[in-house]
Amino acid sequence: MADFDVSDQNPDAFFKWFQHKRSTIHERLQSLQEGAKAKASGRQEEEEGGAEGERRRQRLTTDLDEQLSEVFQMEYAINVSAVFLSKYDRQSYQQAAQALRLSVAAARSTLVPRKRFAFTRREGKTPISGLEVIRQENAERERERERKGKEGGGASGGFSSSVGLGGRGRPSDGVPPVGHGNELLIAGRKGK
């Protein structure tokens, strides 16, 4: 049965058309749900995934969208037919169309559930903790100090008088330069 011709203005013809559309949508929704149940019971231990799962999901979404489109066409026909339908009939048709819309939504939520959100890991990168970052930075600084110590001729104690202190340290004594919390050590050596 094709779309309803509003020019007929016949409430009986509208009733027949509406009942036919409603039963067609109900049957289609039932067949989709039964097909999904059969597929779920036939599926053994493996979970459907990959390209086949996505195709099945796409088919179900398309079928449900078509059924929802049919419901919208029915609602439009009800609104256009308001000229010749009684107020009671119009309200009952609208309630029936709303119930159909809700059943399509319920079928969509059970047959095609929304995908769960999950962060994905980028290829080649592994997450590291803040402590690990600090350890890596400290190891890098230590390597830099060792490299500078080898290049500088081997100052005793590994301290250099030019490292951020403006030459205030005394590398020949093996004492760390001033400014690193060692002021008391240096002050104690002054007395000697």
mmCIF file of C-alpha atoms in Angstrom:
data_model
loop_
_atom_site.group_PDB
_atom_site.id
_atom_site.type_symbol
_atom_site.label_atom_id
_atom_site.label_comp_id
_atom_site.label_asym_id
_atom_site.label_seq_id
_atom_site.Cartn_x
_atom_site.Cartn_y
_atom_site.Cartn_z
ATOM 1 C CA MET A 1 0.000 0.000 0.000
ATOM 2 C CA ALA A 2 1.496 3.324 -1.093
ATOM 3 C CA ASP A 3 1.364 6.631 0.711
ATOM 4 C CA PHE A 4 -2.045 7.932 1.605
ATOM 5 C CA ASP A 5 -3.666 10.330 -0.874
ATOM 6 C CA VAL A 6 -5.021 13.210 1.187
ATOM 7 C CA SER A 7 -7.270 14.384 -1.633
ATOM 8 C CA ASP A 8 -9.608 11.427 -0.930
ATOM 9 C CA GLN A 9 -10.596 12.949 2.429
ATOM 10 C CA ASN A 10 -12.013 9.619 3.480
ATOM 11 C CA PRO A 11 -11.578 8.727 7.189
ATOM 12 C CA ASP A 12 -12.181 5.010 6.495
ATOM 13 C CA ALA A 13 -9.489 4.885 3.810
ATOM 14 C CA PHE A 14 -7.112 6.708 6.163
ATOM 15 C CA PHE A 15 -7.854 4.174 8.915
ATOM 16 C CA LYS A 16 -7.059 1.243 6.605
ATOM 17 C CA TRP A 17 -3.862 2.908 5.377
ATOM 18 C CA PHE A 18 -2.752 3.729 8.936
ATOM 19 C CA GLN A 19 -3.421 0.195 10.204
ATOM 20 C CA HIS A 20 -1.508 -1.315 7.277
ATOM 21 C CA LYS A 21 1.500 0.957 7.863
ATOM 22 C CA ARG A 22 1.465 0.274 11.595
ATOM 23 C CA SER A 23 1.358 -3.506 11.170
ATOM 24 C CA THR A 24 4.118 -3.369 8.541
ATOM 25 C CA ILE A 25 6.412 -1.431 10.907
ATOM 26 C CA HIS A 26 5.646 -3.785 13.813
ATOM 27 C CA GLU A 27 6.407 -6.839 11.680
ATOM 28 C CA ARG A 28 9.657 -5.352 10.446
ATOM 29 C CA LEU A 29 10.787 -4.486 13.981
ATOM 30 C CA GLN A 30 9.949 -8.002 15.175
ATOM 31 C CA SER A 31 11.895 -9.580 12.336
ATOM 32 C CA LEU A 32 14.910 -7.387 13.110
ATOM 33 C CA GLN A 33 14.781 -8.342 16.785
ATOM 34 C CA GLU A 34 14.347 -12.049 16.028
ATOM 35 C CA GLY A 35 17.235 -11.921 13.558
ATOM 36 C CA ALA A 36 19.447 -10.321 16.194
ATOM 37 C CA LYS A 37 18.447 -12.953 18.775
ATOM 38 C CA ALA A 38 19.154 -15.805 16.361
ATOM 39 C CA LYS A 39 22.527 -14.293 15.490
ATOM 40 C CA ALA A 40 23.378 -13.871 19.181
ATOM 41 C CA SER A 41 22.415 -17.445 20.073
ATOM 42 C CA GLY A 42 24.226 -18.870 17.031
ATOM 43 C CA ARG A 43 27.385 -16.983 17.868
ATOM 44 C CA GLN A 44 29.697 -19.111 19.896
ATOM 45 C CA GLU A 45 32.551 -17.986 22.083
ATOM 46 C CA GLU A 46 33.898 -15.427 19.654
ATOM 47 C CA GLU A 47 32.675 -11.855 19.679
ATOM 48 C CA GLU A 48 31.628 -10.321 16.400
ATOM 49 C CA GLY A 49 34.079 -7.623 15.463
ATOM 50 C CA GLY A 50 35.971 -6.049 12.665
ATOM 51 C CA ALA A 51 34.466 -5.349 9.285
ATOM 52 C CA GLU A 52 31.607 -7.864 9.541
ATOM 53 C CA GLY A 53 30.404 -6.425 12.843
ATOM 54 C CA GLU A 54 30.517 -2.924 11.419
ATOM 55 C CA ARG A 55 28.544 -3.988 8.311
ATOM 56 C CA ARG A 56 25.893 -5.661 10.478
ATOM 57 C CA ARG A 57 25.675 -2.544 12.627
ATOM 58 C CA GLN A 58 25.328 -0.383 9.526
ATOM 59 C CA ARG A 59 22.542 -2.592 8.101
ATOM 60 C CA LEU A 60 20.591 -2.482 11.346
ATOM 61 C CA THR A 61 20.996 1.275 11.574
ATOM 62 C CA THR A 62 19.769 1.699 7.996
ATOM 63 C CA ASP A 63 16.743 -0.557 8.584
ATOM 64 C CA LEU A 64 15.813 1.262 11.778
ATOM 65 C CA ASP A 65 16.213 4.637 10.059
ATOM 66 C CA GLU A 66 13.823 3.469 7.322
ATOM 67 C CA GLN A 67 11.255 2.432 9.927
ATOM 68 C CA LEU A 68 11.591 5.762 11.695
ATOM 69 C CA SER A 69 11.133 7.535 8.370
ATOM 70 C CA GLU A 70 7.893 5.596 7.864
ATOM 71 C CA VAL A 71 6.669 6.720 11.284
ATOM 72 C CA PHE A 72 7.455 10.345 10.394
ATOM 73 C CA GLN A 73 5.489 9.952 7.152
ATOM 74 C CA MET A 74 2.558 8.645 9.170
ATOM 75 C CA GLU A 75 2.749 11.624 11.527
ATOM 76 C CA TYR A 76 2.848 13.991 8.564
ATOM 77 C CA ALA A 77 -0.208 12.298 7.027
ATOM 78 C CA ILE A 78 -2.049 12.648 10.351
ATOM 79 C CA ASN A 79 -1.310 16.379 10.466
ATOM 80 C CA VAL A 80 -2.320 16.922 6.839
ATOM 81 C CA SER A 81 -5.495 14.866 7.321
ATOM 82 C CA ALA A 82 -6.609 17.046 10.231
ATOM 83 C CA VAL A 83 -9.117 18.645 7.845
ATOM 84 C CA PHE A 84 -11.344 15.572 7.639
ATOM 85 C CA LEU A 85 -10.427 13.614 10.810
ATOM 86 C CA SER A 86 -12.277 14.176 14.064
ATOM 87 C CA LYS A 87 -10.301 15.495 17.019
ATOM 88 C CA TYR A 88 -10.588 12.163 18.837
ATOM 89 C CA ASP A 89 -9.382 10.178 15.804
ATOM 90 C CA ARG A 90 -6.485 12.570 15.215
ATOM 91 C CA GLN A 91 -5.362 12.239 18.862
ATOM 92 C CA SER A 92 -5.603 8.463 18.828
ATOM 93 C CA TYR A 93 -3.588 8.285 15.582
ATOM 94 C CA GLN A 94 -0.965 10.627 17.059
ATOM 95 C CA GLN A 95 -0.682 8.485 20.184
ATOM 96 C CA ALA A 96 -0.299 5.349 18.078
ATOM 97 C CA ALA A 97 2.403 7.031 15.965
ATOM 98 C CA GLN A 98 4.216 8.163 19.096
ATOM 99 C CA ALA A 99 4.104 4.617 20.468
ATOM 100 C CA LEU A 100 5.601 3.384 17.176
ATOM 101 C CA ARG A 101 8.350 5.993 17.380
ATOM 102 C CA LEU A 102 9.163 4.873 20.928
ATOM 103 C CA SER A 103 9.240 1.203 19.888
ATOM 104 C CA VAL A 104 11.685 2.035 17.071
ATOM 105 C CA ALA A 105 13.862 3.907 19.586
ATOM 106 C CA ALA A 106 13.729 0.963 21.990
ATOM 107 C CA ALA A 107 14.676 -1.447 19.204
ATOM 108 C CA ARG A 108 17.577 0.819 18.254
ATOM 109 C CA SER A 109 18.885 0.890 21.818
ATOM 110 C CA THR A 110 18.803 -2.907 22.123
ATOM 111 C CA LEU A 111 19.927 -3.879 18.617
ATOM 112 C CA VAL A 112 22.488 -1.164 17.961
ATOM 113 C CA PRO A 113 23.814 0.028 21.305
ATOM 114 C CA ARG A 114 26.047 3.062 21.334
ATOM 115 C CA LYS A 115 29.722 2.305 21.197
ATOM 116 C CA ARG A 116 31.500 2.692 24.489
ATOM 117 C CA PHE A 117 33.956 5.526 24.624
ATOM 118 C CA ALA A 118 37.537 4.523 25.184
ATOM 119 C CA PHE A 119 40.826 6.279 24.801
ATOM 120 C CA THR A 120 43.048 4.698 22.182
ATOM 121 C CA ARG A 121 46.775 4.418 22.474
ATOM 122 C CA ARG A 122 48.866 5.925 19.731
ATOM 123 C CA GLU A 123 51.232 3.610 17.931
ATOM 124 C CA GLY A 124 54.762 3.557 19.327
ATOM 125 C CA LYS A 125 54.042 5.734 22.359
ATOM 126 C CA THR A 126 53.565 4.355 25.814
ATOM 127 C CA PRO A 127 52.261 6.454 28.668
ATOM 128 C CA ILE A 128 54.740 7.218 31.451
ATOM 129 C CA SER A 129 54.172 8.513 34.939
ATOM 130 C CA GLY A 130 55.361 11.852 36.289
ATOM 131 C CA LEU A 131 57.955 10.088 38.420
ATOM 132 C CA GLU A 132 59.342 8.373 35.339
ATOM 133 C CA VAL A 133 59.621 11.744 33.572
ATOM 134 C CA ILE A 134 61.601 13.147 36.511
ATOM 135 C CA ARG A 135 63.904 10.107 36.509
ATOM 136 C CA GLN A 136 64.531 10.517 32.789
ATOM 137 C CA GLU A 137 65.317 14.226 33.216
ATOM 138 C CA ASN A 138 67.699 13.519 36.112
ATOM 139 C CA ALA A 139 69.483 10.796 34.137
ATOM 140 C CA GLU A 140 69.830 13.191 31.214
ATOM 141 C CA ARG A 141 71.310 15.904 33.464
ATOM 142 C CA GLU A 142 73.731 13.376 34.967
ATOM 143 C CA ARG A 143 74.907 12.301 31.511
ATOM 144 C CA GLU A 144 75.377 15.967 30.599
ATOM 145 C CA ARG A 145 77.474 16.568 33.740
ATOM 146 C CA GLU A 146 79.626 13.515 32.999
ATOM 147 C CA ARG A 147 80.137 14.659 29.437
ATOM 148 C CA LYS A 148 81.153 18.161 30.563
ATOM 149 C CA GLY A 149 83.449 16.697 33.230
ATOM 150 C CA LYS A 150 85.310 14.587 30.653
ATOM 151 C CA GLU A 151 85.637 17.503 28.255
ATOM 152 C CA GLY A 152 86.803 19.979 30.942
ATOM 153 C CA GLY A 153 89.915 18.036 31.938
ATOM 154 C CA GLY A 154 88.503 16.331 34.999
ATOM 155 C CA ALA A 155 87.934 18.902 37.726
ATOM 156 C CA SER A 156 88.061 17.187 41.097
ATOM 157 C CA GLY A 157 84.708 16.320 42.596
ATOM 158 C CA GLY A 158 82.971 16.810 39.274
ATOM 159 C CA PHE A 159 82.219 20.468 40.007
ATOM 160 C CA SER A 160 82.980 23.278 37.672
ATOM 161 C CA SER A 161 83.481 26.870 38.758
ATOM 162 C CA SER A 162 81.541 28.182 35.756
ATOM 163 C CA VAL A 163 78.325 26.239 36.191
ATOM 164 C CA GLY A 164 75.720 28.907 36.923
ATOM 165 C CA LEU A 165 77.646 30.387 39.847
ATOM 166 C CA GLY A 166 79.785 33.049 38.244
ATOM 167 C CA GLY A 167 83.039 31.421 39.347
ATOM 168 C CA ARG A 168 82.412 31.529 43.109
ATOM 169 C CA GLY A 169 83.169 27.884 43.750
ATOM 170 C CA ARG A 170 86.550 26.377 44.585
ATOM 171 C CA PRO A 171 86.971 23.324 42.353
ATOM 172 C CA SER A 172 90.547 22.729 43.456
ATOM 173 C CA ASP A 173 89.380 21.856 46.987
ATOM 174 C CA GLY A 174 86.760 19.417 45.749
ATOM 175 C CA VAL A 175 84.076 21.422 47.559
ATOM 176 C CA PRO A 176 80.829 22.136 45.751
ATOM 177 C CA PRO A 177 80.273 25.750 44.744
ATOM 178 C CA VAL A 178 78.197 28.133 46.869
ATOM 179 C CA GLY A 179 74.464 28.155 46.199
ATOM 180 C CA HIS A 180 73.737 24.444 46.424
ATOM 181 C CA GLY A 181 72.941 24.302 50.140
ATOM 182 C CA ASN A 182 76.591 23.728 51.058
ATOM 183 C CA GLU A 183 77.370 27.173 52.495
ATOM 184 C CA LEU A 184 78.103 25.692 55.934
ATOM 185 C CA LEU A 185 80.697 23.315 54.519
ATOM 186 C CA ILE A 186 82.462 26.141 52.756
ATOM 187 C CA ALA A 187 82.225 28.404 55.817
ATOM 188 C CA GLY A 188 83.767 25.606 57.916
ATOM 189 C CA ARG A 189 86.723 25.319 55.510
ATOM 190 C CA LYS A 190 87.469 29.022 55.618
ATOM 191 C CA GLY A 191 88.691 28.701 59.158
ATOM 192 C CA LYS A 192 91.404 26.196 58.193
#
